[in-house]
PDB file of C-alpha atoms in Angstrom:
ATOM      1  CA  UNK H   1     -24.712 -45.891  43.396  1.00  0.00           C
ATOM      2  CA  UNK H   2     -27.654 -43.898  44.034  1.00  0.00           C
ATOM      3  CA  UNK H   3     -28.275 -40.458  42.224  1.00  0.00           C
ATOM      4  CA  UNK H   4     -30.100 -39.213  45.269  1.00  0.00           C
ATOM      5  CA  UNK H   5     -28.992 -35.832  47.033  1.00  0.00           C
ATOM      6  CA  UNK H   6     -26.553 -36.597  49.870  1.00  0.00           C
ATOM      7  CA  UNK H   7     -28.469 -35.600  53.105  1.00  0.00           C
ATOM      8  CA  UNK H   8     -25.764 -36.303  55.778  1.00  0.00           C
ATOM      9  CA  UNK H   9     -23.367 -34.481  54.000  1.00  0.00           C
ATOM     10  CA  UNK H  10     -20.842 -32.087  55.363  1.00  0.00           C
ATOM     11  CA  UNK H  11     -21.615 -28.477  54.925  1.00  0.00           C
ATOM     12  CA  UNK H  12     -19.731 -26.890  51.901  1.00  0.00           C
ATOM     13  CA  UNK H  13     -16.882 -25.647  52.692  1.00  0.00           C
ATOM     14  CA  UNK H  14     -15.934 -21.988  50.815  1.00  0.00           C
ATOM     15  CA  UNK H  15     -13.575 -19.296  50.236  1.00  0.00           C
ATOM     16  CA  UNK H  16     -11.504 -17.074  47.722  1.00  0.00           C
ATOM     17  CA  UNK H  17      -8.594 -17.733  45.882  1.00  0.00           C
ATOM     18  CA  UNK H  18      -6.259 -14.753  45.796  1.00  0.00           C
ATOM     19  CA  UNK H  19      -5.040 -14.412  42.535  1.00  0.00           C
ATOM     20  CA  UNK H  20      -3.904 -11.524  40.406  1.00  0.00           C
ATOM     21  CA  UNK H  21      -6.232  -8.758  40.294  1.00  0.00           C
ATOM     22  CA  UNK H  22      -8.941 -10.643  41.558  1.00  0.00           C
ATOM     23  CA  UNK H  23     -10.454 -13.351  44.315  1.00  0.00           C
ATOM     24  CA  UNK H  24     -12.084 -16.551  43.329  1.00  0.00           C
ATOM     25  CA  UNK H  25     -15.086 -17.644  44.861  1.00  0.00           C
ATOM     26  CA  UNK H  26     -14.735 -21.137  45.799  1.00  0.00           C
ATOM     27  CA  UNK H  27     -17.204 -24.128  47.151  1.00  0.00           C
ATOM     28  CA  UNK H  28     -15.431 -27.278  48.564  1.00  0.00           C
ATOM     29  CA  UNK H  29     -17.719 -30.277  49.364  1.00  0.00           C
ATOM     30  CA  UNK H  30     -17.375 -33.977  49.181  1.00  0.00           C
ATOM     31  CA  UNK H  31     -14.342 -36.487  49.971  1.00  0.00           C
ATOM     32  CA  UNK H  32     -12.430 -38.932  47.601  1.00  0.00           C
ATOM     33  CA  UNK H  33     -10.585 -38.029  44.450  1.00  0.00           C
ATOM     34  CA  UNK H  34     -10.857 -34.134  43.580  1.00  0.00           C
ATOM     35  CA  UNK H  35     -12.784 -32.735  40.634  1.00  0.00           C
ATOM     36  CA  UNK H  36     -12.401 -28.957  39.620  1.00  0.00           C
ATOM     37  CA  UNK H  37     -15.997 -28.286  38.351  1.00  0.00           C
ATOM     38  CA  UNK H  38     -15.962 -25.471  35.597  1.00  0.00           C
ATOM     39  CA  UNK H  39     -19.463 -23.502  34.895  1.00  0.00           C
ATOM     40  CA  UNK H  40     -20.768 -22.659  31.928  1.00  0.00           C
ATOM     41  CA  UNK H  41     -21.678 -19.328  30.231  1.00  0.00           C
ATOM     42  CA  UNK H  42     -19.412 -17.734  30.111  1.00  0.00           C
ATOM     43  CA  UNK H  43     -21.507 -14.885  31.622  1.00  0.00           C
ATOM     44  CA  UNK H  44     -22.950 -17.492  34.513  1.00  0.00           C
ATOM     45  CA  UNK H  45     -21.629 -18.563  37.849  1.00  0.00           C
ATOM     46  CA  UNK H  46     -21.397 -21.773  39.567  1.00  0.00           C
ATOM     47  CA  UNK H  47     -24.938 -21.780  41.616  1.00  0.00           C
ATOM     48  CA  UNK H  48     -26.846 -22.927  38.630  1.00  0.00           C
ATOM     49  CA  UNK H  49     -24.959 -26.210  39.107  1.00  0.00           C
ATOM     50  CA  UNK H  50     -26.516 -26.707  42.389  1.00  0.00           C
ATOM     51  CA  UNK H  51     -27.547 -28.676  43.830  1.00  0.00           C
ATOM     52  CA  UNK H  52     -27.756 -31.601  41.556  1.00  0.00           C
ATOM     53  CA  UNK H  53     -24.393 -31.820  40.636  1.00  0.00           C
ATOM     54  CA  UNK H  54     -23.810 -32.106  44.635  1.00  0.00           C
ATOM     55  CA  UNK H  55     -24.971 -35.712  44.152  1.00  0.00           C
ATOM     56  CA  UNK H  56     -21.267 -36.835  43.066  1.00  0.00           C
ATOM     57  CA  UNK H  57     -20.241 -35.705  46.566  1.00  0.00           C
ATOM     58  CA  UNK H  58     -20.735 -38.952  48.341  1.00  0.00           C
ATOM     59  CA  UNK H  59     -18.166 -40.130  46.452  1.00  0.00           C
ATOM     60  CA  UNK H  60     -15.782 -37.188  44.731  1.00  0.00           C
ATOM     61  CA  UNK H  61     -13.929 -33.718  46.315  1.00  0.00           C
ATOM     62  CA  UNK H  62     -15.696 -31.686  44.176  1.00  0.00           C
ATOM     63  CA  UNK H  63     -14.247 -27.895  44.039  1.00  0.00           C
ATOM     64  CA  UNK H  64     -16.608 -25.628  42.435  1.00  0.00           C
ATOM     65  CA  UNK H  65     -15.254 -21.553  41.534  1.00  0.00           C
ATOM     66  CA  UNK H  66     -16.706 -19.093  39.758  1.00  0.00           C
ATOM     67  CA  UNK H  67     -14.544 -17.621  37.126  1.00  0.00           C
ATOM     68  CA  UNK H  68     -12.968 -14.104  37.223  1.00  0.00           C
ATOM     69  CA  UNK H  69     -15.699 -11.054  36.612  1.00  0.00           C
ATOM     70  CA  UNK H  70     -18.870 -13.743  37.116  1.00  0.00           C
ATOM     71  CA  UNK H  71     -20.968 -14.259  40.486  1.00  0.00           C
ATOM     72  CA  UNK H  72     -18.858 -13.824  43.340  1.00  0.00           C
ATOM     73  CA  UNK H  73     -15.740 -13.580  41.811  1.00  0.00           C
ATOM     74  CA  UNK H  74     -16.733 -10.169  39.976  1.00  0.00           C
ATOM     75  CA  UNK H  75     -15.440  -7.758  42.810  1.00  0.00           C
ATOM     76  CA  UNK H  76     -13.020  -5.467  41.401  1.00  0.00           C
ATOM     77  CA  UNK H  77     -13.072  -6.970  38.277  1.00  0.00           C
ATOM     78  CA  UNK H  78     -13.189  -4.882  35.328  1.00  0.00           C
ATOM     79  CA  UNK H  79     -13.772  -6.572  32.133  1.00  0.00           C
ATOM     80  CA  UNK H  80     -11.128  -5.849  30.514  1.00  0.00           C
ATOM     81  CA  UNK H  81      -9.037  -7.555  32.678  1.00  0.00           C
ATOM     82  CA  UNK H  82     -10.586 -10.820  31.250  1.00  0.00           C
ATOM     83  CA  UNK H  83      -8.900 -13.272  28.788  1.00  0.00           C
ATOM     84  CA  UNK H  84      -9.133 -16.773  27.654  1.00  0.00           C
ATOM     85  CA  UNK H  85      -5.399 -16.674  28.868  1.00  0.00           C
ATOM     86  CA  UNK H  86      -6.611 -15.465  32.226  1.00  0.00           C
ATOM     87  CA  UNK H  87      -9.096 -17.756  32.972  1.00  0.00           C
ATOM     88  CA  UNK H  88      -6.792 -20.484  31.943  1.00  0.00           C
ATOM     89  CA  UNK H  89      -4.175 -19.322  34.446  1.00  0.00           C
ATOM     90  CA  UNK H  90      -6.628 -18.962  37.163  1.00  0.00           C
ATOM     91  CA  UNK H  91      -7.697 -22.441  36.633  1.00  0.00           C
ATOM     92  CA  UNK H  92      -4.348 -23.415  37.538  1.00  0.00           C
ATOM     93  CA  UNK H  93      -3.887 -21.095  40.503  1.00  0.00           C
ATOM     94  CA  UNK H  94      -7.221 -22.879  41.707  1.00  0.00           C
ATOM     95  CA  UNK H  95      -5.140 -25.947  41.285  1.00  0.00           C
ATOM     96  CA  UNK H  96      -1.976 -25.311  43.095  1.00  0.00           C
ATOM     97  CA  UNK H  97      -4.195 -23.609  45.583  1.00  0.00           C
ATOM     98  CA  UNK H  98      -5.858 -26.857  46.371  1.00  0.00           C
ATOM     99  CA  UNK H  99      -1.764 -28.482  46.290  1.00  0.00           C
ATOM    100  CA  UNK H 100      -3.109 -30.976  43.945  1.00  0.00           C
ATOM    101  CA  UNK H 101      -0.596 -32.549  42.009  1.00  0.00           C
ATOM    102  CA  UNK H 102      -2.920 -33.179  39.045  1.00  0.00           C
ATOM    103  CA  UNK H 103      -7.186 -33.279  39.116  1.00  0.00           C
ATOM    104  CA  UNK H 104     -10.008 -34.719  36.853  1.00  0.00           C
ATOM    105  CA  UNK H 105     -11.719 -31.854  35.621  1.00  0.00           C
ATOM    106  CA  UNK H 106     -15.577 -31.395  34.403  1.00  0.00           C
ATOM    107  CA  UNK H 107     -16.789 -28.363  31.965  1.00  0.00           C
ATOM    108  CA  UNK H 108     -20.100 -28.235  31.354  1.00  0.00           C
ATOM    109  CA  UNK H 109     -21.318 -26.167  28.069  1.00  0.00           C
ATOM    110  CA  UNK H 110     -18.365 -22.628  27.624  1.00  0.00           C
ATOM    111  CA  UNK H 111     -17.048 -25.151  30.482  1.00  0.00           C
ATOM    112  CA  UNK H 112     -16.079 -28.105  28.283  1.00  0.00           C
ATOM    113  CA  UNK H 113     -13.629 -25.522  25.942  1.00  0.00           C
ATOM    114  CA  UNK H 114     -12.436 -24.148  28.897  1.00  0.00           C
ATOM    115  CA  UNK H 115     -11.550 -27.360  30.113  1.00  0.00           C
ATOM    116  CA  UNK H 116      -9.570 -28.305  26.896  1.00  0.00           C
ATOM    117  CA  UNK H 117      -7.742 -24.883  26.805  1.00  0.00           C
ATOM    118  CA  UNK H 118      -6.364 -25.763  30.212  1.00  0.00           C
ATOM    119  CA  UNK H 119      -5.773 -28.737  29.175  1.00  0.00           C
ATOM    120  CA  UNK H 120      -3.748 -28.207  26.091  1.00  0.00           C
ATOM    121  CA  UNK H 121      -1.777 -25.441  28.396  1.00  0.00           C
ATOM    122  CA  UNK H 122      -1.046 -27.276  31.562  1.00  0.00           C
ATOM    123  CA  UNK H 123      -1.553 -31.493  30.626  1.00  0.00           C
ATOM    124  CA  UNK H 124       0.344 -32.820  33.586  1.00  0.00           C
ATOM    125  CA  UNK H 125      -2.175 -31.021  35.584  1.00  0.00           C
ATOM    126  CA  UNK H 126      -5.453 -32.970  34.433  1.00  0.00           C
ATOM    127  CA  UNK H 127      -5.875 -36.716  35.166  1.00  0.00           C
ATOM    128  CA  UNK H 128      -8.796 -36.940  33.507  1.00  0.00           C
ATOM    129  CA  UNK H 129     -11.152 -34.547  31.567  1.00  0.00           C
ATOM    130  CA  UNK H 130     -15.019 -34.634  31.649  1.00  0.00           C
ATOM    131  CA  UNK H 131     -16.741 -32.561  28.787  1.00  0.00           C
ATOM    132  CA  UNK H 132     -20.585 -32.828  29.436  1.00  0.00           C
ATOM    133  CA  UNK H 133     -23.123 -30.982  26.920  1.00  0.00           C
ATOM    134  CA  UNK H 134     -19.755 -29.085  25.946  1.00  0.00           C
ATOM    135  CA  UNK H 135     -19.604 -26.487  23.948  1.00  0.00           C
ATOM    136  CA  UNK H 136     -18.374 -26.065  20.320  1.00  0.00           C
ATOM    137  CA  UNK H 137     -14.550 -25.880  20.350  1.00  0.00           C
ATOM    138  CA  UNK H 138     -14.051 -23.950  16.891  1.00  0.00           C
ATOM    139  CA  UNK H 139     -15.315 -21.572  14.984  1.00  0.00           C
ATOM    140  CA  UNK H 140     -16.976 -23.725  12.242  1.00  0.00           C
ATOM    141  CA  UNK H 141     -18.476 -25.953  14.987  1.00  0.00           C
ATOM    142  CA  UNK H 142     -20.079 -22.283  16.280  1.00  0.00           C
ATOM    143  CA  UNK H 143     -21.381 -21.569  12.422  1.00  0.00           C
ATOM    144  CA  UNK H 144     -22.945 -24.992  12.825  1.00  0.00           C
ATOM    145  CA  UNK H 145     -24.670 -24.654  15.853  1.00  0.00           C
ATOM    146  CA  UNK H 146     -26.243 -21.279  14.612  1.00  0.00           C
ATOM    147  CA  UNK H 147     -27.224 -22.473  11.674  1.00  0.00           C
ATOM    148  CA  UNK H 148     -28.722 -25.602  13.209  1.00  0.00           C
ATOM    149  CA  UNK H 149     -31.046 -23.330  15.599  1.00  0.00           C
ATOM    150  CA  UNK H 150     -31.846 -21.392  12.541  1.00  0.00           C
ATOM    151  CA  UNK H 151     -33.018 -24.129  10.814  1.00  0.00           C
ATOM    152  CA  UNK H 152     -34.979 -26.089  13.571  1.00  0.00           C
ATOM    153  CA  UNK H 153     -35.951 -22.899  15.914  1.00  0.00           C
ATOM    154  CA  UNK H 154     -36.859 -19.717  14.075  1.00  0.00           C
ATOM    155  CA  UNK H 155     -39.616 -18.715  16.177  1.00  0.00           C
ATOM    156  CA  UNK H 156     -37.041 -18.766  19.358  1.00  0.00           C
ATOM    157  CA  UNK H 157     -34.585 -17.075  17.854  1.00  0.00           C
ATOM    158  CA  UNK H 158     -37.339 -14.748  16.649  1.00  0.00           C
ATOM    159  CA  UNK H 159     -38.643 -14.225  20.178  1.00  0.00           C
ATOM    160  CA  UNK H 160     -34.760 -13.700  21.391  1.00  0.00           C
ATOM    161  CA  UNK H 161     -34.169 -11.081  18.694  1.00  0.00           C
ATOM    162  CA  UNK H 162     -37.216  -9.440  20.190  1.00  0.00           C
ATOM    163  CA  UNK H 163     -36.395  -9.444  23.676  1.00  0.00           C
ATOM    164  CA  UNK H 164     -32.800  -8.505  23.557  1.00  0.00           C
ATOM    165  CA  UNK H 165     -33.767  -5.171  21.823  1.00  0.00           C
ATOM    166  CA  UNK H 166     -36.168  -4.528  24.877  1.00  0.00           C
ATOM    167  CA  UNK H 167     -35.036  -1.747  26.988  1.00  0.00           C
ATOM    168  CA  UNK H 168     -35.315  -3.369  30.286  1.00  0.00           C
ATOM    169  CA  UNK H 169     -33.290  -6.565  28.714  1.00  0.00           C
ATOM    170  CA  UNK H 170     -30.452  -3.796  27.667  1.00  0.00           C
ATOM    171  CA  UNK H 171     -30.540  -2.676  30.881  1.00  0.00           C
ATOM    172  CA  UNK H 172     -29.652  -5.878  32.633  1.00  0.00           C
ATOM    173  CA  UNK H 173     -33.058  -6.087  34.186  1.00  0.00           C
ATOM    174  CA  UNK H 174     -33.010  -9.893  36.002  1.00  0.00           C
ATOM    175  CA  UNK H 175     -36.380 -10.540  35.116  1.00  0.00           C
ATOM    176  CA  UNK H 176     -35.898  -9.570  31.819  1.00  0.00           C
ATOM    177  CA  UNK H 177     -32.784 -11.409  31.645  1.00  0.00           C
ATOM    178  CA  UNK H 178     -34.199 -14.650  33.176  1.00  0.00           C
ATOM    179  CA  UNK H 179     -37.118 -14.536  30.629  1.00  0.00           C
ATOM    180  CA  UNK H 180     -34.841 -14.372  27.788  1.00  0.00           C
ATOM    181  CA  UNK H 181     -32.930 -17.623  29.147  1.00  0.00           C
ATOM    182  CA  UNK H 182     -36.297 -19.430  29.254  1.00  0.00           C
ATOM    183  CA  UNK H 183     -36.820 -18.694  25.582  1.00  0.00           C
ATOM    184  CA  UNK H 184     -33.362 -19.842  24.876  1.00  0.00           C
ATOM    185  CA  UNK H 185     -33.246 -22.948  26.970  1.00  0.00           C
ATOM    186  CA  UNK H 186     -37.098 -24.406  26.388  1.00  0.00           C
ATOM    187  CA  UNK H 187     -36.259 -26.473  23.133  1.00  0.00           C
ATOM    188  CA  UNK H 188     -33.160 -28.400  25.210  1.00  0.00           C
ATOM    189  CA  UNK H 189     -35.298 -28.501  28.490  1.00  0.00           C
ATOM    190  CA  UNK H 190     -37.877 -31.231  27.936  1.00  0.00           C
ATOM    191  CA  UNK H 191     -39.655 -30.780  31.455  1.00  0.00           C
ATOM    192  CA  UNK H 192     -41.151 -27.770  32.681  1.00  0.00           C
ATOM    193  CA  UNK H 193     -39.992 -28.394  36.228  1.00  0.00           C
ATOM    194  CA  UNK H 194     -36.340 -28.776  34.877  1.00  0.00           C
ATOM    195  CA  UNK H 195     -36.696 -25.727  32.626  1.00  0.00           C
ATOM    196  CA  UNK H 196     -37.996 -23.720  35.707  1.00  0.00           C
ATOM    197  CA  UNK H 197     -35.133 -24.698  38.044  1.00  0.00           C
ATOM    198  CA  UNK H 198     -32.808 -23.840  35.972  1.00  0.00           C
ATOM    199  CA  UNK H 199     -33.909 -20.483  35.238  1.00  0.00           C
ATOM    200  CA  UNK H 200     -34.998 -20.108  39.140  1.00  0.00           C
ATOM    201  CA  UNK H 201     -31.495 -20.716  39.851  1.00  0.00           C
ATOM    202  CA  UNK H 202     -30.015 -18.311  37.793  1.00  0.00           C
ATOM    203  CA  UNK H 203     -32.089 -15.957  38.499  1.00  0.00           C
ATOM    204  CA  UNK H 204     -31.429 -16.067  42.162  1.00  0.00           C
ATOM    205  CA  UNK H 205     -27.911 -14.822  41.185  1.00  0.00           C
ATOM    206  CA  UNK H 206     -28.666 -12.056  38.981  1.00  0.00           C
ATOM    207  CA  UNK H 207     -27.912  -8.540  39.787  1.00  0.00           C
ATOM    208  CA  UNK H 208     -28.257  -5.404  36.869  1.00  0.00           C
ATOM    209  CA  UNK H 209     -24.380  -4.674  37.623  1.00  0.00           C
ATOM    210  CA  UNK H 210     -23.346  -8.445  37.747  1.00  0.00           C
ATOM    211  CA  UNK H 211     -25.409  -8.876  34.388  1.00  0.00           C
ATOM    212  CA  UNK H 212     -23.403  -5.739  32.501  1.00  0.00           C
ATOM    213  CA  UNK H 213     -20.168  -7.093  33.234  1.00  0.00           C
ATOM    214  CA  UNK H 214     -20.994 -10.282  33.045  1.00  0.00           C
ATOM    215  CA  UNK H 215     -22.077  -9.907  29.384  1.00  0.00           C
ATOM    216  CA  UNK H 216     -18.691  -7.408  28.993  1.00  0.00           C
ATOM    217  CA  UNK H 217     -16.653 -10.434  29.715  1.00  0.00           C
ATOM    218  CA  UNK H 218     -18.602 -13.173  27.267  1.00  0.00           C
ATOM    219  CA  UNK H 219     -18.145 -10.838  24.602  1.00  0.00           C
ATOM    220  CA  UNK H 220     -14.750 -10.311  25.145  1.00  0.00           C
ATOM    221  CA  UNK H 221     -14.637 -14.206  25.117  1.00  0.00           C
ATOM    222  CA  UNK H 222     -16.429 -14.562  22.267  1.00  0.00           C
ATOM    223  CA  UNK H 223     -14.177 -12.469  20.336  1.00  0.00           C
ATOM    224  CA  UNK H 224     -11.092 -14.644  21.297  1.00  0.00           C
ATOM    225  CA  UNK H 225     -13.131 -17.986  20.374  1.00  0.00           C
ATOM    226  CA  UNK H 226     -16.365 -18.448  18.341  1.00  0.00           C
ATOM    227  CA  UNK H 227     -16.437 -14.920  16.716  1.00  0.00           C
ATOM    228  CA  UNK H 228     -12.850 -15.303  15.315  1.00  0.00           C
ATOM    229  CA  UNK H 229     -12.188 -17.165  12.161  1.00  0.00           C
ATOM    230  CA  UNK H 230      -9.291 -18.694  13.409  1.00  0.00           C
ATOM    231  CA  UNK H 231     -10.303 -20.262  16.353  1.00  0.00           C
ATOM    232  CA  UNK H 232      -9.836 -24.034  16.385  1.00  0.00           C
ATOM    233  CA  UNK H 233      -8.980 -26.063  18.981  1.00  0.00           C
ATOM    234  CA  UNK H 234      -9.713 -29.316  17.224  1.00  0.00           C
ATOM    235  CA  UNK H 235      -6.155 -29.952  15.367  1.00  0.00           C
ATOM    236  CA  UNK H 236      -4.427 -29.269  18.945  1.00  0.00           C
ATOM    237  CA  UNK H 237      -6.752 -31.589  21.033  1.00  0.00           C
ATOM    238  CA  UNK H 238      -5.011 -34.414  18.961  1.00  0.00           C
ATOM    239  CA  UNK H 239      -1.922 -34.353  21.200  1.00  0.00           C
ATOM    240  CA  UNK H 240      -3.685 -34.932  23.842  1.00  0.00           C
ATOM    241  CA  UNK H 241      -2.765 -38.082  26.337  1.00  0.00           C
ATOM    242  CA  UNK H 242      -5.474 -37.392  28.639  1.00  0.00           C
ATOM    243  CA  UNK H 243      -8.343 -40.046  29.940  1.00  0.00           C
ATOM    244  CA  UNK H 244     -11.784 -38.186  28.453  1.00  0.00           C
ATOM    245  CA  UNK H 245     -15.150 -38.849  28.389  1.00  0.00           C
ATOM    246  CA  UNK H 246     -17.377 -36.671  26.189  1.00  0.00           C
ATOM    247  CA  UNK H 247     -21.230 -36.613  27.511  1.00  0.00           C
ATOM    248  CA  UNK H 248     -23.684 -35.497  24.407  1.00  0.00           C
ATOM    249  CA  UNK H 249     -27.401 -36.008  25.007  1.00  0.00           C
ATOM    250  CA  UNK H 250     -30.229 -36.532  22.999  1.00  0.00           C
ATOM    251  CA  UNK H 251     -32.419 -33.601  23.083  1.00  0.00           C
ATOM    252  CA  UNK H 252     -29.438 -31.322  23.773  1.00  0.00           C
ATOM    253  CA  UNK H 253     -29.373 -27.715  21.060  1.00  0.00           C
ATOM    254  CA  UNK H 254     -26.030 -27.736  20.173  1.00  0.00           C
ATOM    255  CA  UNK H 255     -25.563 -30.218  16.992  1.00  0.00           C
ATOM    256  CA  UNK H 256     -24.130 -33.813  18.084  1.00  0.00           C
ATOM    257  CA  UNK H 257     -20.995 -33.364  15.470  1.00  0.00           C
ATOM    258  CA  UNK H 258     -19.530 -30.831  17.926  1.00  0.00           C
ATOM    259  CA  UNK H 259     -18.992 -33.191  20.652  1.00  0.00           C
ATOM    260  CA  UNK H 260     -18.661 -36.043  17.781  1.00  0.00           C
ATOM    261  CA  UNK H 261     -15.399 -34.091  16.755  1.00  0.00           C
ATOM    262  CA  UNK H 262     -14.236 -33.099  19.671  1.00  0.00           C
ATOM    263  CA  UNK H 263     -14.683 -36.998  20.793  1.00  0.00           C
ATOM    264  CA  UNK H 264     -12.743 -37.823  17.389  1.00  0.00           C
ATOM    265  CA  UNK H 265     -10.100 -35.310  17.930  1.00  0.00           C
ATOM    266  CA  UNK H 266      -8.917 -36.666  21.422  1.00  0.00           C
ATOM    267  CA  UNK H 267      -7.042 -40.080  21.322  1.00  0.00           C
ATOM    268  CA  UNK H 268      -9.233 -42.629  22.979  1.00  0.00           C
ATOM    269  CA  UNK H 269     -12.026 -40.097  24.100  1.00  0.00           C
ATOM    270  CA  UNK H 270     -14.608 -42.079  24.946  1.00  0.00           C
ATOM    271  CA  UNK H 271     -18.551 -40.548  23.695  1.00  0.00           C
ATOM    272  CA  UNK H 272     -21.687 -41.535  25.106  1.00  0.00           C
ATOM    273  CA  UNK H 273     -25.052 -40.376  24.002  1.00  0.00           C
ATOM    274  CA  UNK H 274     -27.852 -39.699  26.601  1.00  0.00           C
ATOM    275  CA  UNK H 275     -31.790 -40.776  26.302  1.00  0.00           C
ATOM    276  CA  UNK H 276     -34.304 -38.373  26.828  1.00  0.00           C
ATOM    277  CA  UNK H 277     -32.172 -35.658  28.458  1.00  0.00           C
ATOM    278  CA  UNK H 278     -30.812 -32.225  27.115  1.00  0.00           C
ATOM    279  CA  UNK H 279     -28.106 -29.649  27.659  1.00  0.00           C
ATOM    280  CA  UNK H 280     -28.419 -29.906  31.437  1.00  0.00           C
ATOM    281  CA  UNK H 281     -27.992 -33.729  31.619  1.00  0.00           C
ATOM    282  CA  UNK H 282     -26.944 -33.533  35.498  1.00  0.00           C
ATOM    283  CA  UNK H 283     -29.829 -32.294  36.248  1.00  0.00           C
ATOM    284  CA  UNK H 284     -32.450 -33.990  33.546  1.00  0.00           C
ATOM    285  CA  UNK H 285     -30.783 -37.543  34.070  1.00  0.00           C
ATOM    286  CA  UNK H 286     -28.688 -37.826  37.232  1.00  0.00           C
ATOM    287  CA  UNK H 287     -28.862 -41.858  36.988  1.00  0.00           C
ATOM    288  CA  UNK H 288     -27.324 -41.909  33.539  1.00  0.00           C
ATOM    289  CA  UNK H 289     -24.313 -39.217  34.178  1.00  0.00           C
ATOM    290  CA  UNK H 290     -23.497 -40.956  37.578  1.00  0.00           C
ATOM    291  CA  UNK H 291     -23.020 -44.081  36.183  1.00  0.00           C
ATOM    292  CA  UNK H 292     -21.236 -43.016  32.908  1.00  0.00           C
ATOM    293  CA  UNK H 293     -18.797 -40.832  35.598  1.00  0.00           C
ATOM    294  CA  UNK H 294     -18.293 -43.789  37.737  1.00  0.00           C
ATOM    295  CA  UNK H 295     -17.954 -46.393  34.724  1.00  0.00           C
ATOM    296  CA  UNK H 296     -15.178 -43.548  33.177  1.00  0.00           C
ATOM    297  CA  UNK H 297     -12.935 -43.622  36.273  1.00  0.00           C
ATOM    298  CA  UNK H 298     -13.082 -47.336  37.039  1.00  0.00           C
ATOM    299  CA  UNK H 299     -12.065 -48.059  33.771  1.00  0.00           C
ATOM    300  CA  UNK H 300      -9.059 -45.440  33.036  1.00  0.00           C
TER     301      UNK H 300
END
């Protein structure tokens, strides 16, 4: 099937989840078996998934959210009211929401360990699982990846040091914000144009306030995963019986034994490697993620 855009496509369809102590912002398009998309982050939203991951739509219900505290979902949020518990739970009151019995479910980047935590909670709820340019899953896979930038990007993580002690970075300026993330993405964004687009598009949903709480939240996250020594998912994902297809790419920054042990971990997971694409392989190489997708669900 084509990668192209779907241009006689039904208008989205959106809305908010009530669920406790907050809303969730959700976007409905598309027709065919559902897929809960999960963003990455975890202080994004959904919009910087748009609108190439729309392409699926011609053939997939794809239900987009943003999770509790980030984008639209943020109103009367506070951040301590975010957990990895309660992002897992509103995962499944997006579910039940929906009256789906069970879904296929695709994390990109903090999306992909999301994805598994729900996962390992709630397995009669996920048909299948889609982990694309996931995230580590464990501490020592989070040591890795820093020490992997260290190694083959100093003068980025240089330049990053820099411009997170900026004042007007501190202060959740967007522009200061959005030039940090096009530091931080260049080396896994390969084109300019793709680089741009996805900094345009997060940009577009910055806000100083939405930015503070936002980065309130991943640090509370962080705490609970990659900052604690104890965090790892791996000797859990073992019991898995779950249809999964791990997407790595080839010029992506976090190190390919993260997905390679994740993909080991999971009984049967199936791994494919990407050409000439990065962390936002939707977007960098639509062709090659549509037909993996497809290829995944005919086959499972």
């Amino acid at each position: 099937m084509s990668a192209s855009l779907p241009s006689d496509q039904a208008a989205p369809h959106t809305g908010f989840v009530p669920v406790r102590n907050a809303k969730l912002y959700y976007r409905e398009l598309g027709q065919g078996l559902p897929i809960i998309v999960i963003h990455g982050g975890p202080d994004f939203d959904h919009t910087y998934l748009l609108p190439d991951m729309d392409r699926l739509s011609d053939s997939y219900r794809l239900i987009y959210y943003d999770q509790r505290g980030r984008g639209r979902s943020a109103e009367h949020v506070k951040p301590e009211d975010v957990t990895l518990q309660s992002d897992v739970e509103d995962l499944e009151s997006l579910r039940d929401y929906f009256q789906l019995g069970s879904a296929a479910v695709v994390g990109h980047s903090w999306g992909g360990l999301l994805a598994l935590e729900y996962a390992l909670r709630y397995p009669q709820r996920v048909s299948h699982l889609i982990l694309m340019n996931s995230a580590p899953v464990s501490c020592a896979d989070y040591l890795l990846l820093r020490q992997d930038r260290r190694a083959t990007a100093p003068a980025d993580l240089e330049e990053l040091k820099a411009r997170s002690t900026e004042a007007s970075y501190q202060e959740g300026d967007p522009d200061a914000v959005a030039a940090y993330y096009r530091i931080h993405f260049r080396a896994t964004l390969k084109q300019t144009e793709h680089l741009e687009k996805v900094i345009q598009s997060l940009r577009a949903s910055f806000t100083k306030e939405g930015i503070r709480k936002a980065r309130a939240i991943e640090k509370r996250l962080m705490h609970e995963t990659w900052w604690s020594n104890e965090y790892d998912l791996l000797p859990k994902l073992k019991r898995l019986n779950i249809p999964t297809l791990v997407i790595y790419a080839e010029y992506e920054f976090i190190p390919v034994e993260c997905a390679l042990h994740i993909a080991k971990a999971i009984p049967g997971a199936r791994c494919v490697s990407l050409r000439k694409c990065g962390h936002f392989s939707y977007l960098e190489c639509p062709d090659q993620v549509r037909r993996e997708i497809d290829d995944f669900f005919a086959n499972s």
